[in-house]
Amino acid sequence: MRFLFAVLAAALALQAPVEAAATAETALGGGVAGRIFITRKLTKSRAPAPGAYQRGVAVRPGEREGDFVQAELRRTAIYVESAAALPARPVTVEIEQQDRIFRPETVVIPVGSSVSFPNLDPIFHNVFSLSKPQAFDLGNYPRNETRVVKFSKPGIVPVYCHLHPDMRATVVVAPNSWATMPGPDGRYQLPPLPPGEYTIVVWHRSAGFFRETVTMPRKAGEGLDFRVPVDPSEQRR
């Protein structure tokens, strides 16, 4: 009998944290999850500048035709727009310069975060942006040095190199920490949100912005999918 009571007590102890987590998620209204569908190539292949190999720097070839979906997904960001009550927890991430390419090509960060731009090439780079949310020019700097930029306003920040015009990256500065990028299969998931109405934004470097309004909490298992770009036949429905 004592053994039975001990087993029941242990089961209840294990169940308590699970029930507490479930209750907390219900109070927050659950998260938003879904899938980004991309069925055709949207971005032109990057052409390497003349003389790249003569300077001793390898230039990576463009993605193969069968790889375009994952390449386009890496140019995609998802975030919650216009939710002033949601906090932004700053982070620091890296965009490397190697083989005369920015990698990753796209990052999404909460406002107030910083990006480090290390130069891993045996040549100089000069990282800059003329964007309205965050204009900057880091100057020329050599291999194994880095420069850091803090992004204090939300928005889309294209990044280039003064010395190599074929290089391009994008920093997507979200207004809060409810931001992510899709996985290799296009699936994404945002953290749980408080009850209320929100605008979920999908941004793609070539296709632009796509928005959907959701009300939290949502039904269990209800996904939010995006097709990039929107199929004109669906728009007519």
JSON list of N, CA and C in Angstrom, two decimals, residues 145-217:
[
{"chain": "A", "resi": 145, "resn": "GLU", "atom": "N", "xyz": [39.61, 41.11, -38.21]},
{"chain": "A", "resi": 145, "resn": "GLU", "atom": "CA", "xyz": [39.05, 42.23, -37.45]},
{"chain": "A", "resi": 145, "resn": "GLU", "atom": "C", "xyz": [37.53, 42.24, -37.65]},
{"chain": "A", "resi": 146, "resn": "THR", "atom": "N", "xyz": [36.84, 42.91, -36.74]},
{"chain": "A", "resi": 146, "resn": "THR", "atom": "CA", "xyz": [35.39, 42.99, -36.84]},
{"chain": "A", "resi": 146, "resn": "THR", "atom": "C", "xyz": [34.94, 44.38, -36.44]},
{"chain": "A", "resi": 147, "resn": "ARG", "atom": "N", "xyz": [33.73, 44.71, -36.83]},
{"chain": "A", "resi": 147, "resn": "ARG", "atom": "CA", "xyz": [33.07, 45.95, -36.43]},
{"chain": "A", "resi": 147, "resn": "ARG", "atom": "C", "xyz": [31.67, 45.57, -35.97]},
{"chain": "A", "resi": 148, "resn": "VAL", "atom": "N", "xyz": [31.13, 46.30, -34.99]},
{"chain": "A", "resi": 148, "resn": "VAL", "atom": "CA", "xyz": [29.82, 45.98, -34.43]},
{"chain": "A", "resi": 148, "resn": "VAL", "atom": "C", "xyz": [28.88, 47.17, -34.61]},
{"chain": "A", "resi": 149, "resn": "VAL", "atom": "N", "xyz": [27.64, 46.88, -34.99]},
{"chain": "A", "resi": 149, "resn": "VAL", "atom": "CA", "xyz": [26.62, 47.90, -35.16]},
{"chain": "A", "resi": 149, "resn": "VAL", "atom": "C", "xyz": [25.43, 47.55, -34.28]},
{"chain": "A", "resi": 150, "resn": "LYS", "atom": "N", "xyz": [24.95, 48.54, -33.52]},
{"chain": "A", "resi": 150, "resn": "LYS", "atom": "CA", "xyz": [23.73, 48.37, -32.73]},
{"chain": "A", "resi": 150, "resn": "LYS", "atom": "C", "xyz": [22.56, 48.95, -33.51]},
{"chain": "A", "resi": 151, "resn": "PHE", "atom": "N", "xyz": [21.46, 48.18, -33.59]},
{"chain": "A", "resi": 151, "resn": "PHE", "atom": "CA", "xyz": [20.30, 48.57, -34.38]},
{"chain": "A", "resi": 151, "resn": "PHE", "atom": "C", "xyz": [19.19, 49.04, -33.43]},
{"chain": "A", "resi": 152, "resn": "SER", "atom": "N", "xyz": [18.96, 50.35, -33.43]},
{"chain": "A", "resi": 152, "resn": "SER", "atom": "CA", "xyz": [18.06, 50.96, -32.44]},
{"chain": "A", "resi": 152, "resn": "SER", "atom": "C", "xyz": [16.66, 51.24, -32.97]},
{"chain": "A", "resi": 153, "resn": "LYS", "atom": "N", "xyz": [16.42, 50.99, -34.26]},
{"chain": "A", "resi": 153, "resn": "LYS", "atom": "CA", "xyz": [15.09, 51.22, -34.82]},
{"chain": "A", "resi": 153, "resn": "LYS", "atom": "C", "xyz": [14.66, 49.99, -35.62]},
{"chain": "A", "resi": 154, "resn": "PRO", "atom": "N", "xyz": [13.38, 49.61, -35.55]},
{"chain": "A", "resi": 154, "resn": "PRO", "atom": "CA", "xyz": [12.92, 48.48, -36.36]},
{"chain": "A", "resi": 154, "resn": "PRO", "atom": "C", "xyz": [12.87, 48.85, -37.84]},
{"chain": "A", "resi": 155, "resn": "GLY", "atom": "N", "xyz": [13.05, 47.84, -38.68]},
{"chain": "A", "resi": 155, "resn": "GLY", "atom": "CA", "xyz": [13.00, 48.06, -40.13]},
{"chain": "A", "resi": 155, "resn": "GLY", "atom": "C", "xyz": [13.88, 47.08, -40.87]},
{"chain": "A", "resi": 156, "resn": "ILE", "atom": "N", "xyz": [13.92, 47.23, -42.19]},
{"chain": "A", "resi": 156, "resn": "ILE", "atom": "CA", "xyz": [14.72, 46.37, -43.06]},
{"chain": "A", "resi": 156, "resn": "ILE", "atom": "C", "xyz": [16.00, 47.13, -43.42]},
{"chain": "A", "resi": 157, "resn": "VAL", "atom": "N", "xyz": [17.16, 46.53, -43.13]},
{"chain": "A", "resi": 157, "resn": "VAL", "atom": "CA", "xyz": [18.44, 47.19, -43.33]},
{"chain": "A", "resi": 157, "resn": "VAL", "atom": "C", "xyz": [19.28, 46.38, -44.33]},
{"chain": "A", "resi": 158, "resn": "PRO", "atom": "N", "xyz": [19.28, 46.76, -45.63]},
{"chain": "A", "resi": 158, "resn": "PRO", "atom": "CA", "xyz": [20.19, 46.12, -46.58]},
{"chain": "A", "resi": 158, "resn": "PRO", "atom": "C", "xyz": [21.63, 46.51, -46.27]},
{"chain": "A", "resi": 159, "resn": "VAL", "atom": "N", "xyz": [22.54, 45.55, -46.40]},
{"chain": "A", "resi": 159, "resn": "VAL", "atom": "CA", "xyz": [23.95, 45.76, -46.08]},
{"chain": "A", "resi": 159, "resn": "VAL", "atom": "C", "xyz": [24.79, 45.40, -47.30]},
{"chain": "A", "resi": 160, "resn": "TYR", "atom": "N", "xyz": [25.80, 46.24, -47.57]},
{"chain": "A", "resi": 160, "resn": "TYR", "atom": "CA", "xyz": [26.65, 46.05, -48.75]},
{"chain": "A", "resi": 160, "resn": "TYR", "atom": "C", "xyz": [28.11, 46.21, -48.35]},
{"chain": "A", "resi": 161, "resn": "CYS", "atom": "N", "xyz": [28.99, 45.99, -49.33]},
{"chain": "A", "resi": 161, "resn": "CYS", "atom": "CA", "xyz": [30.42, 46.24, -49.17]},
{"chain": "A", "resi": 161, "resn": "CYS", "atom": "C", "xyz": [30.84, 47.26, -50.22]},
{"chain": "A", "resi": 162, "resn": "HIS", "atom": "N", "xyz": [31.47, 48.37, -49.80]},
{"chain": "A", "resi": 162, "resn": "HIS", "atom": "CA", "xyz": [31.93, 49.40, -50.73]},
{"chain": "A", "resi": 162, "resn": "HIS", "atom": "C", "xyz": [32.92, 48.84, -51.75]},
{"chain": "A", "resi": 163, "resn": "LEU", "atom": "N", "xyz": [33.70, 47.85, -51.34]},
{"chain": "A", "resi": 163, "resn": "LEU", "atom": "CA", "xyz": [34.79, 47.34, -52.19]},
{"chain": "A", "resi": 163, "resn": "LEU", "atom": "C", "xyz": [34.34, 46.22, -53.11]},
{"chain": "A", "resi": 164, "resn": "HIS", "atom": "N", "xyz": [33.21, 45.59, -52.81]},
{"chain": "A", "resi": 164, "resn": "HIS", "atom": "CA", "xyz": [32.74, 44.44, -53.59]},
{"chain": "A", "resi": 164, "resn": "HIS", "atom": "C", "xyz": [31.24, 44.56, -53.80]},
{"chain": "A", "resi": 165, "resn": "PRO", "atom": "N", "xyz": [30.82, 45.16, -54.90]},
{"chain": "A", "resi": 165, "resn": "PRO", "atom": "CA", "xyz": [29.39, 45.47, -55.10]},
{"chain": "A", "resi": 165, "resn": "PRO", "atom": "C", "xyz": [28.49, 44.25, -55.25]},
{"chain": "A", "resi": 166, "resn": "ASP", "atom": "N", "xyz": [29.08, 43.05, -55.44]},
{"chain": "A", "resi": 166, "resn": "ASP", "atom": "CA", "xyz": [28.24, 41.86, -55.56]},
{"chain": "A", "resi": 166, "resn": "ASP", "atom": "C", "xyz": [27.86, 41.29, -54.20]},
{"chain": "A", "resi": 167, "resn": "MET", "atom": "N", "xyz": [28.40, 41.84, -53.11]},
{"chain": "A", "resi": 167, "resn": "MET", "atom": "CA", "xyz": [28.09, 41.35, -51.76]},
{"chain": "A", "resi": 167, "resn": "MET", "atom": "C", "xyz": [26.85, 42.05, -51.23]},
{"chain": "A", "resi": 168, "resn": "ARG", "atom": "N", "xyz": [25.94, 41.25, -50.63]},
{"chain": "A", "resi": 168, "resn": "ARG", "atom": "CA", "xyz": [24.74, 41.84, -50.05]},
{"chain": "A", "resi": 168, "resn": "ARG", "atom": "C", "xyz": [24.21, 40.95, -48.92]},
{"chain": "A", "resi": 169, "resn": "ALA", "atom": "N", "xyz": [23.75, 41.59, -47.86]},
{"chain": "A", "resi": 169, "resn": "ALA", "atom": "CA", "xyz": [23.08, 40.90, -46.76]},
{"chain": "A", "resi": 169, "resn": "ALA", "atom": "C", "xyz": [21.92, 41.77, -46.31]},
{"chain": "A", "resi": 170, "resn": "THR", "atom": "N", "xyz": [21.08, 41.24, -45.43]},
{"chain": "A", "resi": 170, "resn": "THR", "atom": "CA", "xyz": [19.95, 42.00, -44.89]},
{"chain": "A", "resi": 170, "resn": "THR", "atom": "C", "xyz": [19.82, 41.73, -43.41]},
{"chain": "A", "resi": 171, "resn": "VAL", "atom": "N", "xyz": [19.68, 42.82, -42.64]},
{"chain": "A", "resi": 171, "resn": "VAL", "atom": "CA", "xyz": [19.37, 42.72, -41.22]},
{"chain": "A", "resi": 171, "resn": "VAL", "atom": "C", "xyz": [17.91, 43.14, -41.05]},
{"chain": "A", "resi": 172, "resn": "VAL", "atom": "N", "xyz": [17.07, 42.20, -40.63]},
{"chain": "A", "resi": 172, "resn": "VAL", "atom": "CA", "xyz": [15.66, 42.48, -40.37]},
{"chain": "A", "resi": 172, "resn": "VAL", "atom": "C", "xyz": [15.54, 42.78, -38.88]},
{"chain": "A", "resi": 173, "resn": "VAL", "atom": "N", "xyz": [15.25, 44.04, -38.56]},
{"chain": "A", "resi": 173, "resn": "VAL", "atom": "CA", "xyz": [15.15, 44.46, -37.16]},
{"chain": "A", "resi": 173, "resn": "VAL", "atom": "C", "xyz": [13.68, 44.46, -36.76]},
{"chain": "A", "resi": 174, "resn": "ALA", "atom": "N", "xyz": [13.28, 43.48, -35.97]},
{"chain": "A", "resi": 174, "resn": "ALA", "atom": "CA", "xyz": [11.89, 43.33, -35.54]},
{"chain": "A", "resi": 174, "resn": "ALA", "atom": "C", "xyz": [11.60, 44.24, -34.35]},
{"chain": "A", "resi": 175, "resn": "PRO", "atom": "N", "xyz": [10.34, 44.66, -34.16]},
{"chain": "A", "resi": 175, "resn": "PRO", "atom": "CA", "xyz": [10.00, 45.55, -33.06]},
{"chain": "A", "resi": 175, "resn": "PRO", "atom": "C", "xyz": [10.00, 44.87, -31.69]},
{"chain": "A", "resi": 176, "resn": "ASN", "atom": "N", "xyz": [10.15, 43.55, -31.67]},
{"chain": "A", "resi": 176, "resn": "ASN", "atom": "CA", "xyz": [10.11, 42.81, -30.40]},
{"chain": "A", "resi": 176, "resn": "ASN", "atom": "C", "xyz": [10.83, 41.47, -30.60]},
{"chain": "A", "resi": 177, "resn": "SER", "atom": "N", "xyz": [10.77, 40.63, -29.57]},
{"chain": "A", "resi": 177, "resn": "SER", "atom": "CA", "xyz": [11.47, 39.34, -29.65]},
{"chain": "A", "resi": 177, "resn": "SER", "atom": "C", "xyz": [10.64, 38.25, -30.32]},
{"chain": "A", "resi": 178, "resn": "TRP", "atom": "N", "xyz": [9.44, 38.57, -30.77]},
{"chain": "A", "resi": 178, "resn": "TRP", "atom": "CA", "xyz": [8.60, 37.60, -31.47]},
{"chain": "A", "resi": 178, "resn": "TRP", "atom": "C", "xyz": [8.97, 37.61, -32.94]},
{"chain": "A", "resi": 179, "resn": "ALA", "atom": "N", "xyz": [10.11, 37.01, -33.25]},
{"chain": "A", "resi": 179, "resn": "ALA", "atom": "CA", "xyz": [10.65, 37.03, -34.60]},
{"chain": "A", "resi": 179, "resn": "ALA", "atom": "C", "xyz": [11.47, 35.78, -34.83]},
{"chain": "A", "resi": 180, "resn": "THR", "atom": "N", "xyz": [11.47, 35.29, -36.07]},
{"chain": "A", "resi": 180, "resn": "THR", "atom": "CA", "xyz": [12.19, 34.05, -36.37]},
{"chain": "A", "resi": 180, "resn": "THR", "atom": "C", "xyz": [12.42, 33.96, -37.87]},
{"chain": "A", "resi": 181, "resn": "MET", "atom": "N", "xyz": [13.03, 32.87, -38.29]},
{"chain": "A", "resi": 181, "resn": "MET", "atom": "CA", "xyz": [13.20, 32.54, -39.71]},
{"chain": "A", "resi": 181, "resn": "MET", "atom": "C", "xyz": [12.71, 31.11, -39.92]},
{"chain": "A", "resi": 182, "resn": "PRO", "atom": "N", "xyz": [12.27, 30.79, -41.13]},
{"chain": "A", "resi": 182, "resn": "PRO", "atom": "CA", "xyz": [11.79, 29.42, -41.38]},
{"chain": "A", "resi": 182, "resn": "PRO", "atom": "C", "xyz": [12.94, 28.42, -41.41]},
{"chain": "A", "resi": 183, "resn": "GLY", "atom": "N", "xyz": [12.62, 27.18, -41.09]},
{"chain": "A", "resi": 183, "resn": "GLY", "atom": "CA", "xyz": [13.59, 26.11, -41.20]},
{"chain": "A", "resi": 183, "resn": "GLY", "atom": "C", "xyz": [13.75, 25.66, -42.64]},
{"chain": "A", "resi": 184, "resn": "PRO", "atom": "N", "xyz": [14.60, 24.66, -42.90]},
{"chain": "A", "resi": 184, "resn": "PRO", "atom": "CA", "xyz": [14.84, 24.19, -44.27]},
{"chain": "A", "resi": 184, "resn": "PRO", "atom": "C", "xyz": [13.59, 23.68, -44.96]},
{"chain": "A", "resi": 185, "resn": "ASP", "atom": "N", "xyz": [12.59, 23.24, -44.17]},
{"chain": "A", "resi": 185, "resn": "ASP", "atom": "CA", "xyz": [11.34, 22.75, -44.77]},
{"chain": "A", "resi": 185, "resn": "ASP", "atom": "C", "xyz": [10.28, 23.84, -44.83]},
{"chain": "A", "resi": 186, "resn": "GLY", "atom": "N", "xyz": [10.63, 25.07, -44.45]},
{"chain": "A", "resi": 186, "resn": "GLY", "atom": "CA", "xyz": [9.69, 26.18, -44.50]},
{"chain": "A", "resi": 186, "resn": "GLY", "atom": "C", "xyz": [8.88, 26.37, -43.24]},
{"chain": "A", "resi": 187, "resn": "ARG", "atom": "N", "xyz": [9.01, 25.47, -42.28]},
{"chain": "A", "resi": 187, "resn": "ARG", "atom": "CA", "xyz": [8.20, 25.58, -41.06]},
{"chain": "A", "resi": 187, "resn": "ARG", "atom": "C", "xyz": [8.80, 26.63, -40.11]},
{"chain": "A", "resi": 188, "resn": "TYR", "atom": "N", "xyz": [7.90, 27.32, -39.40]},
{"chain": "A", "resi": 188, "resn": "TYR", "atom": "CA", "xyz": [8.32, 28.32, -38.43]},
{"chain": "A", "resi": 188, "resn": "TYR", "atom": "C", "xyz": [7.42, 28.25, -37.21]},
{"chain": "A", "resi": 189, "resn": "GLN", "atom": "N", "xyz": [7.88, 28.81, -36.10]},
{"chain": "A", "resi": 189, "resn": "GLN", "atom": "CA", "xyz": [7.06, 28.87, -34.89]},
{"chain": "A", "resi": 189, "resn": "GLN", "atom": "C", "xyz": [7.48, 30.10, -34.09]},
{"chain": "A", "resi": 190, "resn": "LEU", "atom": "N", "xyz": [6.50, 30.90, -33.69]},
{"chain": "A", "resi": 190, "resn": "LEU", "atom": "CA", "xyz": [6.71, 32.06, -32.85]},
{"chain": "A", "resi": 190, "resn": "LEU", "atom": "C", "xyz": [6.37, 31.72, -31.40]},
{"chain": "A", "resi": 191, "resn": "PRO", "atom": "N", "xyz": [6.97, 32.39, -30.43]},
{"chain": "A", "resi": 191, "resn": "PRO", "atom": "CA", "xyz": [6.66, 32.11, -29.02]},
{"chain": "A", "resi": 191, "resn": "PRO", "atom": "C", "xyz": [5.19, 32.43, -28.71]},
{"chain": "A", "resi": 192, "resn": "PRO", "atom": "N", "xyz": [4.66, 31.90, -27.60]},
{"chain": "A", "resi": 192, "resn": "PRO", "atom": "CA", "xyz": [3.28, 32.20, -27.20]},
{"chain": "A", "resi": 192, "resn": "PRO", "atom": "C", "xyz": [3.05, 33.71, -27.04]},
{"chain": "A", "resi": 193, "resn": "LEU", "atom": "N", "xyz": [1.84, 34.14, -27.41]},
{"chain": "A", "resi": 193, "resn": "LEU", "atom": "CA", "xyz": [1.46, 35.55, -27.35]},
{"chain": "A", "resi": 193, "resn": "LEU", "atom": "C", "xyz": [0.33, 35.76, -26.36]},
{"chain": "A", "resi": 194, "resn": "PRO", "atom": "N", "xyz": [0.28, 36.92, -25.71]},
{"chain": "A", "resi": 194, "resn": "PRO", "atom": "CA", "xyz": [-0.88, 37.23, -24.86]},
{"chain": "A", "resi": 194, "resn": "PRO", "atom": "C", "xyz": [-2.14, 37.31, -25.71]},
{"chain": "A", "resi": 195, "resn": "PRO", "atom": "N", "xyz": [-3.31, 37.09, -25.12]},
{"chain": "A", "resi": 195, "resn": "PRO", "atom": "CA", "xyz": [-4.56, 37.22, -25.88]},
{"chain": "A", "resi": 195, "resn": "PRO", "atom": "C", "xyz": [-4.67, 38.61, -26.52]},
{"chain": "A", "resi": 196, "resn": "GLY", "atom": "N", "xyz": [-5.20, 38.65, -27.72]},
{"chain": "A", "resi": 196, "resn": "GLY", "atom": "CA", "xyz": [-5.35, 39.92, -28.44]},
{"chain": "A", "resi": 196, "resn": "GLY", "atom": "C", "xyz": [-5.22, 39.72, -29.93]},
{"chain": "A", "resi": 197, "resn": "GLU", "atom": "N", "xyz": [-5.21, 40.82, -30.66]},
{"chain": "A", "resi": 197, "resn": "GLU", "atom": "CA", "xyz": [-5.11, 40.78, -32.12]},
{"chain": "A", "resi": 197, "resn": "GLU", "atom": "C", "xyz": [-3.72, 41.24, -32.54]},
{"chain": "A", "resi": 198, "resn": "TYR", "atom": "N", "xyz": [-3.13, 40.51, -33.48]},
{"chain": "A", "resi": 198, "resn": "TYR", "atom": "CA", "xyz": [-1.76, 40.80, -33.91]},
{"chain": "A", "resi": 198, "resn": "TYR", "atom": "C", "xyz": [-1.66, 40.68, -35.43]},
{"chain": "A", "resi": 199, "resn": "THR", "atom": "N", "xyz": [-0.66, 41.39, -35.97]},
{"chain": "A", "resi": 199, "resn": "THR", "atom": "CA", "xyz": [-0.33, 41.26, -37.38]},
{"chain": "A", "resi": 199, "resn": "THR", "atom": "C", "xyz": [0.96, 40.46, -37.51]},
{"chain": "A", "resi": 200, "resn": "ILE", "atom": "N", "xyz": [0.89, 39.33, -38.19]},
{"chain": "A", "resi": 200, "resn": "ILE", "atom": "CA", "xyz": [2.06, 38.50, -38.45]},
{"chain": "A", "resi": 200, "resn": "ILE", "atom": "C", "xyz": [2.60, 38.89, -39.82]},
{"chain": "A", "resi": 201, "resn": "VAL", "atom": "N", "xyz": [3.89, 39.22, -39.87]},
{"chain": "A", "resi": 201, "resn": "VAL", "atom": "CA", "xyz": [4.52, 39.69, -41.10]},
{"chain": "A", "resi": 201, "resn": "VAL", "atom": "C", "xyz": [5.52, 38.67, -41.59]},
{"chain": "A", "resi": 202, "resn": "VAL", "atom": "N", "xyz": [5.46, 38.38, -42.88]},
{"chain": "A", "resi": 202, "resn": "VAL", "atom": "CA", "xyz": [6.51, 37.61, -43.55]},
{"chain": "A", "resi": 202, "resn": "VAL", "atom": "C", "xyz": [7.18, 38.56, -44.53]},
{"chain": "A", "resi": 203, "resn": "TRP", "atom": "N", "xyz": [8.50, 38.64, -44.45]},
{"chain": "A", "resi": 203, "resn": "TRP", "atom": "CA", "xyz": [9.27, 39.49, -45.38]},
{"chain": "A", "resi": 203, "resn": "TRP", "atom": "C", "xyz": [10.23, 38.61, -46.16]},
{"chain": "A", "resi": 204, "resn": "HIS", "atom": "N", "xyz": [10.28, 38.82, -47.47]},
{"chain": "A", "resi": 204, "resn": "HIS", "atom": "CA", "xyz": [11.23, 38.14, -48.33]},
{"chain": "A", "resi": 204, "resn": "HIS", "atom": "C", "xyz": [12.00, 39.18, -49.12]},
{"chain": "A", "resi": 205, "resn": "ARG", "atom": "N", "xyz": [13.29, 38.97, -49.24]},
{"chain": "A", "resi": 205, "resn": "ARG", "atom": "CA", "xyz": [14.17, 39.97, -49.85]},
{"chain": "A", "resi": 205, "resn": "ARG", "atom": "C", "xyz": [13.69, 40.44, -51.22]},
{"chain": "A", "resi": 206, "resn": "SER", "atom": "N", "xyz": [13.22, 39.52, -52.06]},
{"chain": "A", "resi": 206, "resn": "SER", "atom": "CA", "xyz": [12.80, 39.88, -53.42]},
{"chain": "A", "resi": 206, "resn": "SER", "atom": "C", "xyz": [11.30, 40.07, -53.54]},
{"chain": "A", "resi": 207, "resn": "ALA", "atom": "N", "xyz": [10.52, 39.32, -52.77]},
{"chain": "A", "resi": 207, "resn": "ALA", "atom": "CA", "xyz": [9.05, 39.35, -52.91]},
{"chain": "A", "resi": 207, "resn": "ALA", "atom": "C", "xyz": [8.39, 40.39, -52.03]},
{"chain": "A", "resi": 208, "resn": "GLY", "atom": "N", "xyz": [9.08, 40.90, -51.00]},
{"chain": "A", "resi": 208, "resn": "GLY", "atom": "CA", "xyz": [8.52, 41.96, -50.16]},
{"chain": "A", "resi": 208, "resn": "GLY", "atom": "C", "xyz": [7.77, 41.45, -48.95]},
{"chain": "A", "resi": 209, "resn": "PHE", "atom": "N", "xyz": [6.70, 42.18, -48.58]},
{"chain": "A", "resi": 209, "resn": "PHE", "atom": "CA", "xyz": [5.97, 41.94, -47.33]},
{"chain": "A", "resi": 209, "resn": "PHE", "atom": "C", "xyz": [4.66, 41.19, -47.58]},
{"chain": "A", "resi": 210, "resn": "PHE", "atom": "N", "xyz": [4.31, 40.32, -46.62]},
{"chain": "A", "resi": 210, "resn": "PHE", "atom": "CA", "xyz": [3.03, 39.61, -46.61]},
{"chain": "A", "resi": 210, "resn": "PHE", "atom": "C", "xyz": [2.51, 39.66, -45.18]},
{"chain": "A", "resi": 211, "resn": "ARG", "atom": "N", "xyz": [1.25, 40.03, -45.00]},
{"chain": "A", "resi": 211, "resn": "ARG", "atom": "CA", "xyz": [0.72, 40.23, -43.65]},
{"chain": "A", "resi": 211, "resn": "ARG", "atom": "C", "xyz": [-0.58, 39.47, -43.47]},
{"chain": "A", "resi": 212, "resn": "GLU", "atom": "N", "xyz": [-0.77, 38.94, -42.27]},
{"chain": "A", "resi": 212, "resn": "GLU", "atom": "CA", "xyz": [-2.02, 38.29, -41.87]},
{"chain": "A", "resi": 212, "resn": "GLU", "atom": "C", "xyz": [-2.34, 38.70, -40.44]},
{"chain": "A", "resi": 213, "resn": "THR", "atom": "N", "xyz": [-3.62, 38.97, -40.17]},
{"chain": "A", "resi": 213, "resn": "THR", "atom": "CA", "xyz": [-4.05, 39.33, -38.82]},
{"chain": "A", "resi": 213, "resn": "THR", "atom": "C", "xyz": [-4.57, 38.09, -38.12]},
{"chain": "A", "resi": 214, "resn": "VAL", "atom": "N", "xyz": [-4.14, 37.90, -36.87]},
{"chain": "A", "resi": 214, "resn": "VAL", "atom": "CA", "xyz": [-4.59, 36.75, -36.09]},
{"chain": "A", "resi": 214, "resn": "VAL", "atom": "C", "xyz": [-5.10, 37.24, -34.75]},
{"chain": "A", "resi": 215, "resn": "THR", "atom": "N", "xyz": [-6.01, 36.47, -34.18]},
{"chain": "A", "resi": 215, "resn": "THR", "atom": "CA", "xyz": [-6.54, 36.75, -32.85]},
{"chain": "A", "resi": 215, "resn": "THR", "atom": "C", "xyz": [-6.12, 35.63, -31.92]},
{"chain": "A", "resi": 216, "resn": "MET", "atom": "N", "xyz": [-5.49, 35.99, -30.83]},
{"chain": "A", "resi": 216, "resn": "MET", "atom": "CA", "xyz": [-5.04, 35.00, -29.85]},
{"chain": "A", "resi": 216, "resn": "MET", "atom": "C", "xyz": [-6.01, 34.97, -28.67]},
{"chain": "A", "resi": 217, "resn": "PRO", "atom": "N", "xyz": [-6.31, 33.79, -28.10]},
{"chain": "A", "resi": 217, "resn": "PRO", "atom": "CA", "xyz": [-5.73, 32.48, -28.48]},
{"chain": "A", "resi": 217, "resn": "PRO", "atom": "C", "xyz": [-6.37, 31.92, -29.74]}
]
